[in-house]
Coordinates of C-alpha atoms in Angstrom, one line a residue:
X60 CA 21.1 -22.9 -10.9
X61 CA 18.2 -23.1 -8.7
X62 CA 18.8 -22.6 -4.5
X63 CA 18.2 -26.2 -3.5
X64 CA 20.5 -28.0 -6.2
X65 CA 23.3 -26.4 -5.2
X66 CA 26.9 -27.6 -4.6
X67 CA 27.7 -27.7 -0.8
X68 CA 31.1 -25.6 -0.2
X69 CA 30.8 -25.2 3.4
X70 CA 30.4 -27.4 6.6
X71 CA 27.4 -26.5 8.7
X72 CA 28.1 -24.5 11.8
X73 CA 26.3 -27.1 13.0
X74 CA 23.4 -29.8 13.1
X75 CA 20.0 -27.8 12.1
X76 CA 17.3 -27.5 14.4
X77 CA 14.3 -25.8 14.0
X78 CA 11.9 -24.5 16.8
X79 CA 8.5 -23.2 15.3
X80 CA 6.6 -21.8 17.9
X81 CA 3.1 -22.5 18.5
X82 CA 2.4 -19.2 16.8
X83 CA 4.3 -20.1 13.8
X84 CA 3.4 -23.9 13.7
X85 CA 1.9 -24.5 9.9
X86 CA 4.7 -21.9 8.5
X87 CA 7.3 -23.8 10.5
X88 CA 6.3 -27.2 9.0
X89 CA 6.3 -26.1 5.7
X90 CA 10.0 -24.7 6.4
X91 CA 11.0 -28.2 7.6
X92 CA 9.3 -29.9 4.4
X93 CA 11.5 -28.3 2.2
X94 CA 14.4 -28.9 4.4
X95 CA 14.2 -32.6 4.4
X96 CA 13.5 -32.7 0.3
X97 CA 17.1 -30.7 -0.4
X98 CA 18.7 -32.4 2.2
X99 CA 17.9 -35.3 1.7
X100 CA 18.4 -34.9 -2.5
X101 CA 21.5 -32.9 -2.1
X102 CA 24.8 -34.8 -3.1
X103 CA 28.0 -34.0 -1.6
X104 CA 31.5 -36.6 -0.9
X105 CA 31.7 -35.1 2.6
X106 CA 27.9 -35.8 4.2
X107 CA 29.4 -39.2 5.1
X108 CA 32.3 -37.2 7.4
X109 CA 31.8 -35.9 10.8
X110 CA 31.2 -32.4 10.6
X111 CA 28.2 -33.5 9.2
X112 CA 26.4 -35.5 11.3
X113 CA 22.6 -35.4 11.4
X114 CA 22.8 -33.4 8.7
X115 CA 19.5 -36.0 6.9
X116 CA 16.9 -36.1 9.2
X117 CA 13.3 -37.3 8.5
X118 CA 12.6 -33.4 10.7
X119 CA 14.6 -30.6 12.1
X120 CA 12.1 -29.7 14.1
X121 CA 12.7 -30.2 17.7
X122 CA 10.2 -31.3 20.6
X123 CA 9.1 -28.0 22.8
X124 CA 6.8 -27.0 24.8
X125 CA 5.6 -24.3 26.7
X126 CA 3.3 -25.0 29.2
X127 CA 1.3 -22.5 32.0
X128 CA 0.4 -22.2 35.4
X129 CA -3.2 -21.4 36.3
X130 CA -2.3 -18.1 37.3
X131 CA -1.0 -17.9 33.6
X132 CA 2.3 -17.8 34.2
X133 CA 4.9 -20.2 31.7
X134 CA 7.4 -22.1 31.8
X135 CA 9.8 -23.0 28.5
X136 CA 10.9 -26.6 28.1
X137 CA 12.9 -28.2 25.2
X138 CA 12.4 -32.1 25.3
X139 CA 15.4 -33.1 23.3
X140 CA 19.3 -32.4 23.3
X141 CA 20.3 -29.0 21.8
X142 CA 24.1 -28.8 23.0
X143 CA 26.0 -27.9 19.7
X144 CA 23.1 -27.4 17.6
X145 CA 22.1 -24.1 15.2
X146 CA 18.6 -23.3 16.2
X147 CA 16.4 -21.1 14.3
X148 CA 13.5 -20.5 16.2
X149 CA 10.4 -18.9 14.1
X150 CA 7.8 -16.8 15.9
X151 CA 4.5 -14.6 14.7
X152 CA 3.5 -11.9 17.7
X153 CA 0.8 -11.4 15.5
X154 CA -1.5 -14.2 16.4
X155 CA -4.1 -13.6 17.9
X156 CA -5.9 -17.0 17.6
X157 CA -4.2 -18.6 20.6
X158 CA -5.2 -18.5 24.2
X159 CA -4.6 -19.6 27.8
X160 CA -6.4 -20.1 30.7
X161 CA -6.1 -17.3 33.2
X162 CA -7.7 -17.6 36.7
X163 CA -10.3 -19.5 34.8
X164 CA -10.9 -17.0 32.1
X165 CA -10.0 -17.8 28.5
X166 CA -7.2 -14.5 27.4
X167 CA -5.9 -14.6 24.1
X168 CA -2.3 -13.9 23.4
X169 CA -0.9 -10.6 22.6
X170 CA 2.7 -9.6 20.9
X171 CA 3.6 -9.6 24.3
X172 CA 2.8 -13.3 25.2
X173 CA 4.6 -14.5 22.2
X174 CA 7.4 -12.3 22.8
X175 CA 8.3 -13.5 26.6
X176 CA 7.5 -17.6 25.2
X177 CA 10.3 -16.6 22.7
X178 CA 12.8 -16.0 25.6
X179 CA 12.1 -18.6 27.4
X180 CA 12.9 -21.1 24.6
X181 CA 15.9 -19.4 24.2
X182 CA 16.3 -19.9 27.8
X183 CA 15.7 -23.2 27.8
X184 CA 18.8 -23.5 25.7
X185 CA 20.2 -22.9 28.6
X186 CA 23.6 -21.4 26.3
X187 CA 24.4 -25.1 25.2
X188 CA 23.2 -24.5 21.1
X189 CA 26.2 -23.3 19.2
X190 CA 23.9 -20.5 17.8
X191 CA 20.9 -19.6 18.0
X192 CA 19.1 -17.3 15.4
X193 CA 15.3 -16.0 15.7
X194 CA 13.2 -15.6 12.6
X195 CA 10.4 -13.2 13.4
X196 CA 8.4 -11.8 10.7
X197 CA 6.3 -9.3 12.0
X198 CA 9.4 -7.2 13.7
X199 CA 8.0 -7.7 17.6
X200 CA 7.3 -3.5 18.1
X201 CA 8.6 -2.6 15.1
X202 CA 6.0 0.5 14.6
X203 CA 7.3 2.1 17.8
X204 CA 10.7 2.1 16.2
X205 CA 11.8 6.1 17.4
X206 CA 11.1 8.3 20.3
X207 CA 9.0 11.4 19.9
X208 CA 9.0 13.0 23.2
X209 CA 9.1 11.0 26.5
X210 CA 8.3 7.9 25.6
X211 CA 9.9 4.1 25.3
X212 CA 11.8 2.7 22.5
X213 CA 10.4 -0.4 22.9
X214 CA 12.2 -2.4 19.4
X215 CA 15.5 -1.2 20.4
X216 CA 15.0 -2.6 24.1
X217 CA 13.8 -6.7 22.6
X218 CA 16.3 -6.5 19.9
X219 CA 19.1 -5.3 22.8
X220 CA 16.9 -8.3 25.1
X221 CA 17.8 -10.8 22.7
X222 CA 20.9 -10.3 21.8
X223 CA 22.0 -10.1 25.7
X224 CA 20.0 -13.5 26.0
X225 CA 23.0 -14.8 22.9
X226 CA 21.0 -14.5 19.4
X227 CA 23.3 -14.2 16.5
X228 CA 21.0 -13.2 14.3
X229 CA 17.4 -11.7 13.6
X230 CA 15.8 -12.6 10.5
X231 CA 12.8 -10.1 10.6
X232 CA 10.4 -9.0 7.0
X233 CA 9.9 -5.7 5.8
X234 CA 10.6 -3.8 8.7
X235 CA 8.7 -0.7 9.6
X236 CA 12.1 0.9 9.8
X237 CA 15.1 -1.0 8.9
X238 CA 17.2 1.5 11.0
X239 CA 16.2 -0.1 14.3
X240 CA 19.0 -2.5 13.8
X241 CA 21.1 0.2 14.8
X242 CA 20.5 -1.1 18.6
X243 CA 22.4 -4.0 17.7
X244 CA 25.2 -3.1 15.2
X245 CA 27.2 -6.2 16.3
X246 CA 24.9 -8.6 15.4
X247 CA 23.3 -10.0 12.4
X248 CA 19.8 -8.0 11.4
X249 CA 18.3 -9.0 8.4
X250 CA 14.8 -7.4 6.9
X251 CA 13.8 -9.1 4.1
X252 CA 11.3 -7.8 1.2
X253 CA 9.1 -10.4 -0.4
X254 CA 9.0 -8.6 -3.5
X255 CA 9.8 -11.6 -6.0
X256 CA 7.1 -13.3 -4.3
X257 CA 4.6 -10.9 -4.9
X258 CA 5.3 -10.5 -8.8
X259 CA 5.2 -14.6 -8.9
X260 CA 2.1 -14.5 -7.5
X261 CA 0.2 -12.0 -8.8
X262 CA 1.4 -12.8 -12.3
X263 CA 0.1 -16.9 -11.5
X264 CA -3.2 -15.1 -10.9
X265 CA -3.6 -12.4 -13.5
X266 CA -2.3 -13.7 -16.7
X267 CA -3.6 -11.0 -19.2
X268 CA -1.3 -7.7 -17.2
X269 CA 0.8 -5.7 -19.4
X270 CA 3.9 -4.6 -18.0
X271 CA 5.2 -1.6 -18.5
X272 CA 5.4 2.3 -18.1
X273 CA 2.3 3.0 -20.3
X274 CA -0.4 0.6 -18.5
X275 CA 1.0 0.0 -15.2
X276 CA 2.2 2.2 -12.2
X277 CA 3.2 1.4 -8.5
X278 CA 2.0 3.6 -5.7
X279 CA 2.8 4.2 -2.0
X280 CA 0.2 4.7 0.0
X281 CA 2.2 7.4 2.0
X282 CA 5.6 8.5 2.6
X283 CA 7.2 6.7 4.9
X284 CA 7.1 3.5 2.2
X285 CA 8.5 5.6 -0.6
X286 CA 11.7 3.7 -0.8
X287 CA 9.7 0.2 -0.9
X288 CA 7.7 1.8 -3.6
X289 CA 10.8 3.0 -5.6
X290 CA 12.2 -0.3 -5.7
X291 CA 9.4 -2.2 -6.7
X292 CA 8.9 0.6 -9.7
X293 CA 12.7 -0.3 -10.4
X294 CA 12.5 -3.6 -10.9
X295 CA 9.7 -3.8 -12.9
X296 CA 10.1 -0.6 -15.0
X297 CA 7.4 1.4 -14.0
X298 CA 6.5 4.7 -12.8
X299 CA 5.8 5.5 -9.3
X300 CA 3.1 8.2 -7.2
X301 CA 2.3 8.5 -3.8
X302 CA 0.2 9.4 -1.3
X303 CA 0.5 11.6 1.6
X304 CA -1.7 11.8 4.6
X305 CA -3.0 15.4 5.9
X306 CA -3.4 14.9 9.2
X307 CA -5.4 17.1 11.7
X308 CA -3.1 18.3 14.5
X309 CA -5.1 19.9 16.7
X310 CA -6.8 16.2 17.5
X311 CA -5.8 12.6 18.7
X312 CA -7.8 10.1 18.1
X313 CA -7.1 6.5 19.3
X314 CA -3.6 7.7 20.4
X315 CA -3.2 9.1 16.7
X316 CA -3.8 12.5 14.5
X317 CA -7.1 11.7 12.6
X318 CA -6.2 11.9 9.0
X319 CA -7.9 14.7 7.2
X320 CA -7.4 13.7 3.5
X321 CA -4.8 11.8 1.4
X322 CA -3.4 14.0 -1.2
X323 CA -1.7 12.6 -4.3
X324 CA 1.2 13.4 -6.1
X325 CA 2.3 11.6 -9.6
X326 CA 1.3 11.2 -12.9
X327 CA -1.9 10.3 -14.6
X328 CA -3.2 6.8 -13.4
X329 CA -6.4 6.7 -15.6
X330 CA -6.6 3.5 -17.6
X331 CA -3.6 2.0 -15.8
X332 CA -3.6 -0.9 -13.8
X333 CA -1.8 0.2 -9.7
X334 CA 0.1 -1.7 -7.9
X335 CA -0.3 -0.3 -4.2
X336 CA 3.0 -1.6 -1.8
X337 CA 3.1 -1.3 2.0
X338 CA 4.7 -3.2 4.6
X339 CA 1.3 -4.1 6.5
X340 CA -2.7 -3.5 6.4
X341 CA -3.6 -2.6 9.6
X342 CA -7.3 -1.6 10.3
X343 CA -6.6 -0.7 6.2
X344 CA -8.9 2.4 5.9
X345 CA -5.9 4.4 4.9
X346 CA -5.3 1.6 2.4
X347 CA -9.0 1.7 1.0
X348 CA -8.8 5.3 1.0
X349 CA -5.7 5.5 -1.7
X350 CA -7.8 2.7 -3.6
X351 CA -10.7 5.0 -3.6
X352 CA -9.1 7.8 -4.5
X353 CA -7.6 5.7 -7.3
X354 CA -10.6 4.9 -8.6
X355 CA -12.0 8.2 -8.7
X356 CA -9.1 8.8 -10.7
X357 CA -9.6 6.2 -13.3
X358 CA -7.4 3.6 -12.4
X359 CA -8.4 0.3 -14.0
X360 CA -7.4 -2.1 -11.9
X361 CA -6.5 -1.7 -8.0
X362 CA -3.9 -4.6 -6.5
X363 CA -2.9 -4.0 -2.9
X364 CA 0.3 -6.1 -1.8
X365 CA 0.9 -5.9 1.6
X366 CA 3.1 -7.9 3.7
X367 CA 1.4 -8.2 6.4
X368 CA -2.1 -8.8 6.5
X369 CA -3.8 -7.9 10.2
X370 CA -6.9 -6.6 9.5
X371 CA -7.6 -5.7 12.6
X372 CA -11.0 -3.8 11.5
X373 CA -12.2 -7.4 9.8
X374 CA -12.8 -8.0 6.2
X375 CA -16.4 -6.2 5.9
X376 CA -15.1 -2.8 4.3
X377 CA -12.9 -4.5 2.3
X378 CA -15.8 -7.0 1.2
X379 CA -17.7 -4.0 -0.1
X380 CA -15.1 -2.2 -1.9
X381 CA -14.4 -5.8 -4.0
X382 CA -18.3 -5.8 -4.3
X383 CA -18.5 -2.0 -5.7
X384 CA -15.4 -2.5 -7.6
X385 CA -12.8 0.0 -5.6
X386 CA -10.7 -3.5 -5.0
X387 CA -9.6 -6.5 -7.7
X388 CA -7.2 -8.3 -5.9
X389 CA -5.5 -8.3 -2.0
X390 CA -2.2 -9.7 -1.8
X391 CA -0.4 -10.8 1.4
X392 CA 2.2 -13.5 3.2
X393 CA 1.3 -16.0 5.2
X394 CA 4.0 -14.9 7.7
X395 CA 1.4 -14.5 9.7
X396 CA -1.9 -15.7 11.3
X397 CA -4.5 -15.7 8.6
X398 CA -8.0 -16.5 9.6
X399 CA -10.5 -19.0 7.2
X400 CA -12.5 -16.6 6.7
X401 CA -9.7 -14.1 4.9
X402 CA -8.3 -17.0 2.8
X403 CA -11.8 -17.7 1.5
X404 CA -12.5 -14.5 0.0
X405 CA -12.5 -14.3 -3.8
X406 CA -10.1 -11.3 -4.0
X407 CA -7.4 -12.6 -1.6
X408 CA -4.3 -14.2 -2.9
X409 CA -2.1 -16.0 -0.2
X410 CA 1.8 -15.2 -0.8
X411 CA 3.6 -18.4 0.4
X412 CA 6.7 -17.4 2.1
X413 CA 7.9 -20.9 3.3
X414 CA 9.9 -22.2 0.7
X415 CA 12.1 -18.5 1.2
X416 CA 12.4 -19.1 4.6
X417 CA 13.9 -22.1 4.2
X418 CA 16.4 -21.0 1.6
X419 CA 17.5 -18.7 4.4
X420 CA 18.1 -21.1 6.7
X421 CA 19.6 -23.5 4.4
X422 CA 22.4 -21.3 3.2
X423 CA 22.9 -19.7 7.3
X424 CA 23.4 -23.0 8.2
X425 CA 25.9 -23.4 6.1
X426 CA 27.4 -19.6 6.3
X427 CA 27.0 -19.0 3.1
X428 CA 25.9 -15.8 1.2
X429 CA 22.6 -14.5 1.4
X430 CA 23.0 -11.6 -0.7
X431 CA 21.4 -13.7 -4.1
X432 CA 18.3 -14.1 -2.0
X433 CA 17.9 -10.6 -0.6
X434 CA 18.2 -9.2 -4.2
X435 CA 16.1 -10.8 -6.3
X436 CA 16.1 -8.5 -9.4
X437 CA 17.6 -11.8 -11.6
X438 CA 14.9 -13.8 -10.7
X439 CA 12.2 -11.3 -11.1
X440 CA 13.6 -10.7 -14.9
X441 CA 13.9 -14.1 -15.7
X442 CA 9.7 -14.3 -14.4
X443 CA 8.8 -11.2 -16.4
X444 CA 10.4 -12.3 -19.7
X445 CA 8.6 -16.0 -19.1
X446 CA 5.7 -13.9 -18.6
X447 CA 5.3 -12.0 -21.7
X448 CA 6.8 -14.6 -23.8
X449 CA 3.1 -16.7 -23.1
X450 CA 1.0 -13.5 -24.3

């Protein structure tokens, strides 16, 4: 039985309402789509009762605003009653498109920006929702996740912010380290991998893959995403390599050790088609390096699935290794910003992540089980068997 046609066996903690940040706008109105569809679709002898009152709604998404000073300050304002409601409010402290007037200069939002217009939404609330629950997909600091030496733990500190501030729950993607949640073992943490939707949409793309130890293999691109890697080789029944990154010590480059060379360790890849999994393309010349390198060794076909697609370097280098062949196809979510210019290359495929999202919220609302969405493996079979039944 698919998500949305299922039987309702639990009131809603209360009436839905959904608060997409600017940042997050187009995701956010996707989210709400699918939300009014099911709901509206859905048949149950109690949405006539009470406890669920607004529970059909032509939108769940509620009037906000977060308007700013010329000195650039901001002020959070939510136009419309919230007293008893279950907010979900959706964020991305990744884009980088928006901007605000500062003195009279035009400054673009950082991670920082759309962190603080986070809190003051959930100020705005003023404690009168019933719960509020923050869906960020891009884990705000998530790379500075552990202390080495004297410095700040900066994703422990938000997560401890928010969860002072009354958040129930943090519905984060693929975080850098899922450990961080330790900073808030009280509350709900959730880090989701969009594995299922990577197979779907790969597989939509590039109907003629065989799947299976002898033609396929999934590599990590270094060792700290071994255990994504393992999994994904798990489900699908392949074998796994990785990379590791030799790294100059004696240098810091850009606040980092330059990396020296990336050494490989697996079996043979030649004539095999690679699956490379990571959490997030950054500038992605570590990325473009393991393709490279995969190349050299054979490989037939390079796909890179990454969650999050920054690309912070720009698309050039990874224009020219499509051209010369290092690169057949780029996979990543639309969790968050993604400019034109990426979604019209050839080799990019966009990863839809809305309809998910709105599962999630769907079955929180209701306090239901989320443990069918966050492993997948049934649904993955069930597309791999539909899959090779058509070749």
């Amino acid at each position: 039985m698919i998500y949305e046609e299922k039987t309702i066996e639990t009131i809603p903690v209360g009436p839905l309402g959904l608060v997409p940040l600017k940042s997050c706008m187009e995701l956010g109105q996707k989210v709400n789509n699918y939300l009014v569809i099911w709901r509206n679709e859905r048949e149950s002898e109690h949405k006539s009762t009470i406890a669920f009152a607004g529970y059909q709604r032509d939108s769940y998404i509620l009037n906000t605003k977060i308007p700013r000073f010329g000195s650039g300050e901001a002020k959070g304002t939510i136009e419309e009653s919230v007293r008893g409601d279950d907010l979900y409010i959706m964020v991305d402290v990744c884009n980088y498109s928006l901007t605000y007037s500062l003195c009279g200069m035009t400054n673009h939002m950082s991670p920082d920006d759309h962190f603080q217009d986070l809190k003051r939404i959930i100020a705005a609330a003023a404690g009168k929702a019933r719960r509020i629950n923050v869906i960020m997909p891009f884990l705000y600091e998530g790379r500075q996740h552990k202390r080495s030496g004297r410095e700040s733990l900066d994703c422990a500190l938000a997560l401890q912010e928010l969860v002072n501030m009354g958040v129930e729950n943090i519905i984060t993607f693929d975080a850098h380290d899922p450990r961080v949640q330790n900073a808030i073992p009280l509350k709900g943490f959730e880090t989701v991998q969009p594995i299922y939707q990577f197979i779907k949409y790969l597989l939509r793309t590039e109907t003629e893959l065989q799947i299976d130890s002898d033609h396929m293999m999934v590599i990590s691109p270094d060792e700290g995403g071994m255990s994504r890697a393992v999994y994904f080789a798990n489900v699908l029944g392949l074998d796994m390599g990785m990379f590791y990154k030799r790294r100059d010590y004696t240098r810091i480059v850009d606040g980092r050790n330059p990396i020296v060379a990336h050494e490989f360790l697996g079996s043979n890849v030649a004539g095999k088609d690679v699956l490379i999994i990571d959490d997030m393309i950054s500038s992605g010349e570590s990325m473009l390096d393991v393709a490279k390198e995969l190349k050299r060794r054979k490989a037939r076909k390079v796909f890179v699935c990454a969650t999050f697609g920054l690309f912070t370097n720009g698309l050039s280098m990874f224009d020219q290794y499509y051209k010369d062949g290092l690169i057949d196809r780029i996979l990543t979510t639309n969790l968050v910003y993604q400019t034109p210019e990426l979604l019209s290359r050839p080799y990019y495929i966009n990863v839809d992540m809305s309809k998910y999202i709105a599962l999630i919220i769907d079955n929180l609302n209701h306090d239901a089980s989320l443990s069918d969405l966050l492993n997948p493996t049934k649904r993955i079979n069930k597309l791999l068997n539909a899959y090779r039944s058509k070749m």
